[in-house]
Amino acid sequence: MPSLSWLQKYRPQKLPFRRHVTRASVALIYRGPRSRDGELFFIQRARRDGDPWSGDMAFPGGRLERSDTSSRHTAMRETLEETGLDLFRQGEYQARLSDLLTRHHSRWSPMVVTPHVFAWQGDHRVSLNHEAQQGIWIPLDYLSNPAHRSTLQIRTPVGKMTFPCCRYQGYCIWGLSYSMLQEFLRKRGAG
């Protein structure tokens, strides 16, 4: 069983107004025998017209629904729907990471995203739905190596912007996913 005991002591930043805006939640899914070497699971979002994050690398997740009992439940439900990975039965909950502020997909209103970390104890089978075009496990030693960090330029209505990213076999992890990844790696290194 993976040991992520260093996460048990972590106290994430929680945005005080999170209950008053649209909320979403994602799952950082870890597999491996030890916390020092293992892999994290990412999806490549399906390419869709009008989706500003079409084709981007991400952690599985989505918006909270009224039927969800918590943001953790949302991450688990959305992961099952998008990937077939059943965190209810084959995931061991580890910890919550800090809330992140972003915007709602279809409008400029604020949205808070809460990441949750799980240790995966199931098999390697993935069953993607229409929201994901690829599922991939990426080694933590690769993700934590500074040599694989880069930048990504994006055209925006206000001009070109440059963002930090991590590149892996033609994939590019940037934006919120990159921020969550960096928080996870910082805490892993300090643990």
Coordinates of N, CA and C in Angstrom, one line a residue:
M1 N 0.8 -1.2 0.0 CA 0.0 0.0 0.0 C 0.9 1.2 0.0
P2 N 0.6 2.2 -0.9 CA 1.4 3.5 -0.9 C 1.3 4.2 0.4
S3 N 2.5 4.8 0.8 CA 2.5 5.6 2.0 C 2.7 7.1 1.6
L4 N 1.7 7.9 1.9 CA 1.7 9.3 1.7 C 1.6 10.0 3.0
S5 N 2.2 9.5 4.0 CA 2.0 10.0 5.4 C 2.4 11.5 5.5
W6 N 3.3 11.9 4.7 CA 3.7 13.3 4.7 C 2.5 14.2 4.4
L7 N 1.5 13.8 3.7 CA 0.3 14.6 3.4 C -0.6 14.7 4.6
Q8 N -0.6 13.7 5.5 CA -1.5 13.7 6.6 C -1.3 15.0 7.5
K9 N -0.1 15.5 7.6 CA 0.2 16.7 8.4 C -0.1 18.0 7.7
Y10 N -0.3 18.0 6.4 CA -0.5 19.2 5.6 C -1.8 19.9 5.9
R11 N -1.7 21.2 6.0 CA -2.9 22.0 6.2 C -3.1 23.0 5.0
P12 N -4.0 22.7 4.2 CA -4.2 23.5 2.9 C -4.8 24.8 3.2
Q13 N -4.7 25.7 2.3 CA -5.3 27.0 2.3 C -6.8 26.8 1.8
K14 N -7.7 27.3 2.6 CA -9.1 27.2 2.2 C -9.6 28.6 2.0
L15 N -10.2 28.9 0.8 CA -10.7 30.2 0.5 C -12.0 30.4 1.3
P16 N -12.1 31.5 2.1 CA -13.2 31.7 3.0 C -14.6 31.9 2.2
F17 N -14.5 32.3 1.0 CA -15.8 32.6 0.3 C -16.2 31.4 -0.7
R18 N -15.5 30.3 -0.6 CA -15.7 29.2 -1.5 C -17.1 28.7 -1.5
R19 N -17.9 28.8 -0.4 CA -19.2 28.3 -0.4 C -20.2 29.2 -1.1
H20 N -19.8 30.4 -1.5 CA -20.7 31.4 -2.2 C -20.4 31.5 -3.7
V21 N -19.6 30.7 -4.3 CA -19.3 30.7 -5.7 C -19.4 29.3 -6.3
T22 N -19.4 29.2 -7.6 CA -19.4 27.9 -8.2 C -18.2 27.1 -7.7
R23 N -18.3 25.9 -7.5 CA -17.2 25.1 -7.0 C -17.0 23.8 -7.8
A24 N -15.7 23.4 -7.9 CA -15.4 22.2 -8.6 C -14.3 21.5 -7.8
S25 N -14.1 20.3 -8.1 CA -13.1 19.5 -7.4 C -12.4 18.5 -8.3
V26 N -11.2 18.2 -8.0 CA -10.4 17.3 -8.8 C -9.7 16.2 -8.0
A27 N -9.3 15.1 -8.6 CA -8.5 14.1 -7.9 C -7.1 13.9 -8.4
L28 N -6.2 14.1 -7.5 CA -4.8 13.7 -7.8 C -4.6 12.3 -7.4
I29 N -4.4 11.4 -8.3 CA -4.4 10.0 -8.0 C -3.0 9.5 -8.2
Y30 N -2.5 8.9 -7.1 CA -1.1 8.5 -7.0 C -1.1 6.9 -6.9
R31 N -0.1 6.3 -7.6 CA 0.1 4.9 -7.4 C 1.6 4.6 -7.4
G32 N 1.9 3.6 -6.6 CA 3.3 3.3 -6.4 C 3.6 2.7 -5.0
P33 N 4.7 2.0 -4.9 CA 4.9 1.3 -3.6 C 5.4 2.3 -2.5
R34 N 6.0 3.4 -2.9 CA 6.5 4.4 -1.8 C 6.2 5.8 -2.3
S35 N 6.3 6.7 -1.4 CA 5.9 8.1 -1.7 C 7.0 8.8 -2.5
R36 N 8.2 8.2 -2.5 CA 9.4 8.8 -3.3 C 9.4 8.5 -4.7
D37 N 8.8 7.3 -5.1 CA 8.7 7.0 -6.5 C 7.4 6.4 -6.7
G38 N 6.8 6.9 -7.8 CA 5.4 6.5 -8.1 C 5.0 7.3 -9.3
E39 N 3.7 7.3 -9.5 CA 3.1 8.0 -10.7 C 1.9 8.8 -10.3
L40 N 1.6 9.8 -11.0 CA 0.3 10.6 -10.9 C -0.5 10.3 -12.2
F41 N -1.8 10.3 -12.1 CA -2.7 10.1 -13.2 C -3.2 11.4 -13.7
F42 N -3.1 11.6 -15.0 CA -3.6 12.7 -15.7 C -4.6 12.3 -16.8
I43 N -5.5 13.2 -17.2 CA -6.3 13.0 -18.4 C -5.9 14.1 -19.4
Q44 N -6.1 13.8 -20.7 CA -6.1 14.8 -21.7 C -7.5 15.1 -22.0
R45 N -8.0 16.3 -21.8 CA -9.4 16.6 -22.0 C -9.7 16.5 -23.5
A46 N -10.9 16.1 -23.8 CA -11.4 15.9 -25.2 C -11.4 17.3 -25.8
R47 N -11.2 17.3 -27.1 CA -11.2 18.5 -27.9 C -12.6 18.8 -28.3
R48 N -13.0 20.0 -27.8 CA -14.4 20.5 -28.1 C -14.4 22.0 -28.4
D49 N -15.2 22.3 -29.4 CA -15.4 23.7 -29.8 C -16.0 24.5 -28.6
G50 N -15.4 25.7 -28.3 CA -16.0 26.5 -27.3 C -15.4 26.2 -25.9
D51 N -14.7 25.1 -25.7 CA -14.1 24.8 -24.4 C -12.7 25.4 -24.4
P52 N -12.5 26.4 -23.5 CA -11.2 27.1 -23.4 C -10.0 26.2 -23.0
W53 N -10.3 25.0 -22.4 CA -9.3 24.1 -22.0 C -9.3 22.8 -22.8
S54 N -9.9 22.9 -24.0 CA -10.0 21.7 -24.9 C -8.6 21.1 -25.2
G55 N -8.4 19.8 -25.0 CA -7.2 19.1 -25.3 C -6.1 19.3 -24.2
D56 N -6.4 20.1 -23.1 CA -5.4 20.3 -22.1 C -5.2 19.1 -21.2
M57 N -4.1 19.0 -20.6 CA -3.8 17.9 -19.5 C -4.5 18.4 -18.2
A58 N -5.1 17.5 -17.5 CA -5.8 17.9 -16.3 C -5.9 16.7 -15.4
F59 N -6.3 16.9 -14.1 CA -6.7 15.9 -13.2 C -8.2 15.7 -13.4
P60 N -8.7 14.4 -13.3 CA -10.1 14.2 -13.4 C -10.9 15.0 -12.4
G61 N -12.0 15.5 -12.7 CA -12.9 16.2 -11.8 C -13.9 17.0 -12.5
G62 N -14.7 17.8 -11.7 CA -15.7 18.6 -12.3 C -16.5 19.4 -11.2
R63 N -17.6 20.0 -11.6 CA -18.3 20.8 -10.7 C -19.1 20.0 -9.7
L64 N -19.3 20.6 -8.5 CA -20.1 20.1 -7.4 C -21.6 20.1 -7.9
E65 N -22.3 19.0 -7.6 CA -23.7 18.9 -7.8 C -24.4 18.9 -6.5
R66 N -25.7 19.2 -6.5 CA -26.5 19.2 -5.3 C -26.4 17.9 -4.6
S67 N -26.3 16.8 -5.3 CA -26.3 15.4 -4.7 C -25.0 15.1 -4.1
D68 N -23.9 15.8 -4.4 CA -22.6 15.6 -3.8 C -22.6 15.9 -2.3
T69 N -22.1 15.1 -1.5 CA -22.0 15.3 0.0 C -20.8 16.2 0.4
S70 N -19.8 16.3 -0.5 CA -18.6 17.1 -0.2 C -17.8 17.3 -1.5
S71 N -16.8 18.1 -1.4 CA -16.0 18.3 -2.6 C -15.2 17.0 -2.9
R72 N -14.9 16.3 -1.8 CA -14.2 15.0 -2.0 C -15.1 14.0 -2.8
H73 N -16.3 14.0 -2.4 CA -17.3 13.1 -3.1 C -17.4 13.5 -4.6
T74 N -17.4 14.8 -4.9 CA -17.4 15.3 -6.2 C -16.2 14.7 -7.0
A75 N -15.0 14.9 -6.4 CA -13.8 14.4 -7.1 C -13.9 12.9 -7.4
M76 N -14.4 12.1 -6.5 CA -14.5 10.7 -6.6 C -15.6 10.3 -7.7
R77 N -16.7 11.0 -7.6 CA -17.8 10.8 -8.6 C -17.3 11.1 -10.0
E78 N -16.8 12.3 -10.2 CA -16.3 12.8 -11.5 C -15.2 11.9 -12.0
T79 N -14.3 11.4 -11.2 CA -13.2 10.5 -11.6 C -13.8 9.2 -12.2
L80 N -14.8 8.6 -11.5 CA -15.5 7.4 -11.9 C -16.2 7.6 -13.3
E81 N -16.9 8.8 -13.4 CA -17.6 9.1 -14.6 C -16.6 9.2 -15.8
E82 N -15.5 10.0 -15.6 CA -14.6 10.3 -16.7 C -13.6 9.2 -17.1
T83 N -13.2 8.4 -16.1 CA -12.1 7.5 -16.3 C -12.4 6.0 -16.0
G84 N -13.5 5.8 -15.2 CA -13.8 4.4 -14.8 C -13.0 4.0 -13.6
L85 N -12.0 4.9 -13.1 CA -11.3 4.6 -11.9 C -12.2 4.8 -10.7
D86 N -12.5 3.8 -9.9 CA -13.4 3.8 -8.8 C -12.7 4.1 -7.5
L87 N -12.6 5.4 -7.2 CA -12.0 5.8 -5.9 C -12.8 5.5 -4.7
F88 N -14.1 5.2 -4.9 CA -14.9 4.8 -3.8 C -14.5 3.4 -3.2
R89 N -14.1 2.5 -4.2 CA -13.7 1.2 -3.8 C -12.2 0.9 -3.8
Q90 N -11.5 1.6 -4.7 CA -10.1 1.3 -4.9 C -9.2 2.5 -4.7
G91 N -9.7 3.5 -4.0 CA -8.8 4.6 -3.7 C -8.8 4.8 -2.2
E92 N -7.6 5.2 -1.7 CA -7.5 5.5 -0.3 C -7.2 7.0 -0.2
Y93 N -8.2 7.7 0.5 CA -8.1 9.1 0.6 C -6.9 9.5 1.4
Q94 N -6.1 10.5 0.9 CA -4.9 10.9 1.6 C -5.1 12.3 2.2
A95 N -5.4 13.3 1.4 CA -5.5 14.7 1.9 C -6.1 15.6 0.9
R96 N -6.4 16.8 1.4 CA -6.9 17.9 0.5 C -5.7 18.8 0.3
L97 N -5.6 19.4 -0.9 CA -4.7 20.5 -1.2 C -5.4 21.8 -1.1
S98 N -4.7 22.9 -1.4 CA -5.3 24.2 -1.2 C -6.3 24.5 -2.4
D99 N -7.3 25.3 -2.0 CA -8.3 25.8 -3.0 C -7.6 26.7 -4.0
L100 N -8.0 26.7 -5.2 CA -7.5 27.6 -6.3 C -8.7 28.3 -6.9
L101 N -8.5 29.6 -7.2 CA -9.5 30.4 -7.8 C -9.3 30.5 -9.3
T102 N -10.3 30.3 -10.0 CA -10.3 30.4 -11.5 C -11.6 31.0 -11.9
R103 N -11.9 30.9 -13.2 CA -13.2 31.3 -13.7 C -14.0 30.2 -14.2
H104 N -15.3 30.4 -14.2 CA -16.2 29.4 -14.7 C -16.0 29.2 -16.2
H105 N -16.1 28.0 -16.8 CA -15.8 27.7 -18.2 C -16.5 28.7 -19.1
S106 N -17.8 28.8 -18.9 CA -18.6 29.5 -19.9 C -18.9 31.0 -19.7
R107 N -18.3 31.5 -18.6 CA -18.5 32.9 -18.3 C -17.4 33.4 -17.4
W108 N -17.3 34.7 -17.1 CA -16.2 35.2 -16.4 C -16.5 35.3 -14.9
S109 N -17.4 34.5 -14.4 CA -17.6 34.5 -12.9 C -16.6 33.6 -12.2
P110 N -16.3 33.9 -10.9 CA -15.3 33.1 -10.2 C -15.8 31.6 -9.9
M111 N -14.8 30.8 -9.9 CA -15.0 29.4 -9.5 C -13.8 28.9 -8.6
V112 N -14.1 28.2 -7.6 CA -13.1 27.7 -6.7 C -12.9 26.2 -7.0
V113 N -11.7 25.7 -7.2 CA -11.4 24.3 -7.4 C -10.6 23.8 -6.2
T114 N -11.1 22.6 -5.7 CA -10.5 22.0 -4.6 C -9.9 20.7 -5.0
P115 N -8.5 20.5 -4.9 CA -7.9 19.2 -5.2 C -7.8 18.3 -4.0
H116 N -8.1 17.0 -4.3 CA -8.0 16.0 -3.3 C -7.0 14.9 -3.8
V117 N -6.2 14.3 -2.9 CA -5.2 13.3 -3.2 C -5.7 12.0 -2.7
F118 N -5.5 11.0 -3.6 CA -5.9 9.6 -3.4 C -4.7 8.7 -3.7
A119 N -4.5 7.6 -3.0 CA -3.6 6.5 -3.3 C -4.4 5.5 -4.1
W120 N -4.0 5.1 -5.3 CA -4.7 4.1 -6.1 C -4.3 2.7 -5.7
Q121 N -5.3 1.8 -5.5 CA -5.1 0.5 -5.2 C -5.7 -0.5 -6.1
G122 N -6.1 0.0 -7.3 CA -6.8 -0.9 -8.3 C -5.9 -1.3 -9.4
D123 N -6.5 -1.9 -10.4 CA -5.7 -2.3 -11.6 C -5.5 -1.1 -12.5
H124 N -4.9 -1.4 -13.7 CA -4.5 -0.3 -14.6 C -5.5 0.0 -15.7
R125 N -6.7 -0.7 -15.6 CA -7.7 -0.4 -16.7 C -8.4 0.9 -16.5
V126 N -8.5 1.6 -17.6 CA -9.1 2.9 -17.6 C -10.2 2.9 -18.7
S127 N -11.4 3.4 -18.4 CA -12.5 3.5 -19.3 C -13.0 4.9 -19.4
L128 N -12.4 5.6 -20.4 CA -12.7 7.1 -20.6 C -14.1 7.3 -21.2
N129 N -14.7 8.4 -20.7 CA -15.9 8.8 -21.3 C -15.7 9.9 -22.3
H130 N -16.7 10.6 -22.8 CA -16.6 11.6 -23.9 C -15.8 12.9 -23.4
E131 N -15.6 13.1 -22.1 CA -14.9 14.3 -21.6 C -13.3 14.1 -21.7
A132 N -12.8 12.9 -21.8 CA -11.4 12.7 -21.8 C -11.0 11.9 -23.1
Q133 N -9.9 12.3 -23.7 CA -9.5 11.5 -24.9 C -8.3 10.6 -24.6
Q134 N -7.6 10.9 -23.4 CA -6.5 10.1 -23.1 C -6.3 10.0 -21.6
G135 N -5.8 8.9 -21.0 CA -5.5 8.8 -19.6 C -4.0 8.3 -19.5
I136 N -3.2 9.0 -18.7 CA -1.8 8.6 -18.7 C -1.2 8.7 -17.2
W137 N -0.4 7.8 -16.9 CA 0.3 7.8 -15.6 C 1.7 8.4 -15.9
I138 N 2.1 9.4 -15.1 CA 3.4 10.0 -15.3 C 4.3 9.9 -14.1
P139 N 5.5 9.4 -14.2 CA 6.4 9.2 -13.1 C 6.6 10.5 -12.3
L140 N 6.6 10.4 -11.0 CA 6.8 11.5 -10.1 C 8.3 12.0 -10.2
D141 N 9.2 11.1 -10.4 CA 10.6 11.6 -10.6 C 10.8 12.4 -11.8
Y142 N 10.0 12.1 -12.9 CA 10.0 12.9 -14.1 C 9.4 14.3 -13.8
L143 N 8.2 14.3 -13.2 CA 7.5 15.5 -12.9 C 8.3 16.5 -12.0
S144 N 9.0 15.9 -11.1 CA 9.8 16.7 -10.1 C 11.1 17.2 -10.6
N145 N 11.6 16.7 -11.8 CA 12.9 17.1 -12.3 C 12.8 18.5 -13.0
P146 N 13.5 19.5 -12.5 CA 13.5 20.9 -13.0 C 13.8 20.9 -14.5
A147 N 14.5 19.9 -15.0 CA 14.9 19.9 -16.4 C 13.7 19.8 -17.3
H148 N 12.6 19.3 -16.8 CA 11.4 19.1 -17.6 C 10.4 20.3 -17.5
R149 N 10.8 21.3 -16.8 CA 9.9 22.5 -16.7 C 10.2 23.4 -17.9
S150 N 9.2 24.1 -18.4 CA 9.3 24.9 -19.6 C 8.3 26.1 -19.4
T151 N 8.0 26.7 -20.5 CA 7.0 27.7 -20.6 C 6.1 27.5 -21.8
L152 N 4.9 28.1 -21.7 CA 3.9 28.0 -22.8 C 3.4 29.3 -23.0
Q153 N 3.4 29.7 -24.3 CA 2.8 31.0 -24.7 C 1.4 30.8 -25.2
I154 N 0.5 31.6 -24.7 CA -0.9 31.6 -25.0 C -1.4 32.9 -25.5
R155 N -2.1 32.9 -26.6 CA -2.8 34.2 -27.1 C -4.0 34.4 -26.3
T156 N -4.2 35.6 -25.8 CA -5.4 36.0 -25.0 C -5.9 37.3 -25.6
P157 N -7.1 37.7 -25.2 CA -7.7 38.9 -25.7 C -6.8 40.2 -25.4
V158 N -6.0 40.0 -24.3 CA -5.1 41.1 -23.9 C -3.7 41.0 -24.4
G159 N -3.4 40.0 -25.3 CA -2.1 39.8 -25.8 C -1.5 38.4 -25.4
K160 N -0.3 38.2 -25.8 CA 0.4 36.9 -25.5 C 0.7 36.9 -24.0
M161 N 0.5 35.7 -23.4 CA 0.9 35.5 -22.0 C 1.8 34.2 -21.9
T162 N 2.7 34.2 -21.0 CA 3.6 33.1 -20.8 C 3.3 32.5 -19.5
F163 N 3.2 31.1 -19.5 CA 2.9 30.4 -18.3 C 3.9 29.3 -18.1
P164 N 4.2 28.9 -16.8 CA 5.1 27.8 -16.6 C 4.4 26.5 -16.9
C165 N 5.1 25.5 -17.3 CA 4.5 24.2 -17.6 C 5.5 23.1 -17.4
C166 N 5.1 21.9 -17.5 CA 5.9 20.7 -17.6 C 5.5 19.9 -18.8
R167 N 6.5 19.5 -19.6 CA 6.3 18.7 -20.8 C 6.7 17.3 -20.6
Y168 N 5.8 16.4 -21.1 CA 6.0 14.9 -21.1 C 5.5 14.3 -22.3
Q169 N 6.4 13.7 -23.1 CA 6.0 12.9 -24.3 C 5.0 13.6 -25.2
G170 N 5.2 14.9 -25.4 CA 4.3 15.6 -26.3 C 3.1 16.2 -25.5
Y171 N 2.9 15.9 -24.3 CA 1.9 16.5 -23.4 C 2.4 17.7 -22.7
C172 N 1.5 18.7 -22.4 CA 1.9 19.9 -21.7 C 1.0 20.1 -20.5
I173 N 1.6 20.1 -19.3 CA 0.8 20.3 -18.1 C 1.0 21.8 -17.7
W174 N -0.1 22.6 -17.6 CA 0.1 24.0 -17.3 C -1.2 24.5 -16.6
G175 N -1.2 25.7 -16.2 CA -2.4 26.3 -15.6 C -2.7 25.8 -14.2
L176 N -4.0 25.5 -13.9 CA -4.4 25.0 -12.6 C -3.7 23.7 -12.3
S177 N -3.7 22.8 -13.3 CA -3.1 21.5 -13.1 C -1.6 21.6 -12.7
Y178 N -0.9 22.5 -13.4 CA 0.5 22.7 -13.0 C 0.6 23.3 -11.6
S179 N -0.3 24.2 -11.2 CA -0.2 24.7 -9.8 C -0.5 23.7 -8.8
M180 N -1.5 22.8 -9.1 CA -1.8 21.7 -8.1 C -0.6 20.7 -8.0
L181 N 0.0 20.4 -9.2 CA 1.1 19.5 -9.3 C 2.3 20.1 -8.5
Q182 N 2.6 21.4 -8.6 CA 3.7 22.0 -7.9 C 3.5 22.0 -6.4
E183 N 2.2 22.2 -5.9 CA 1.9 22.2 -4.5 C 2.2 20.7 -4.0
F184 N 1.7 19.7 -4.7 CA 1.9 18.3 -4.4 C 3.4 18.0 -4.3
L185 N 4.1 18.4 -5.3 CA 5.6 18.1 -5.3 C 6.3 18.8 -4.2
R186 N 5.9 20.1 -3.9 CA 6.6 20.8 -2.8 C 6.3 20.1 -1.4
K187 N 5.1 19.7 -1.2 CA 4.8 19.0 0.1 C 5.5 17.6 0.1
R188 N 5.5 17.0 -1.0 CA 6.2 15.7 -1.1 C 7.7 15.8 -0.7
G189 N 8.3 16.9 -1.3 CA 9.7 17.1 -1.0 C 10.0 17.5 0.4
A190 N 9.1 18.2 1.0 CA 9.2 18.6 2.4 C 8.9 17.5 3.4
G191 N 8.2 16.5 3.0 CA 7.7 15.5 3.9 C 8.7 14.5 4.2

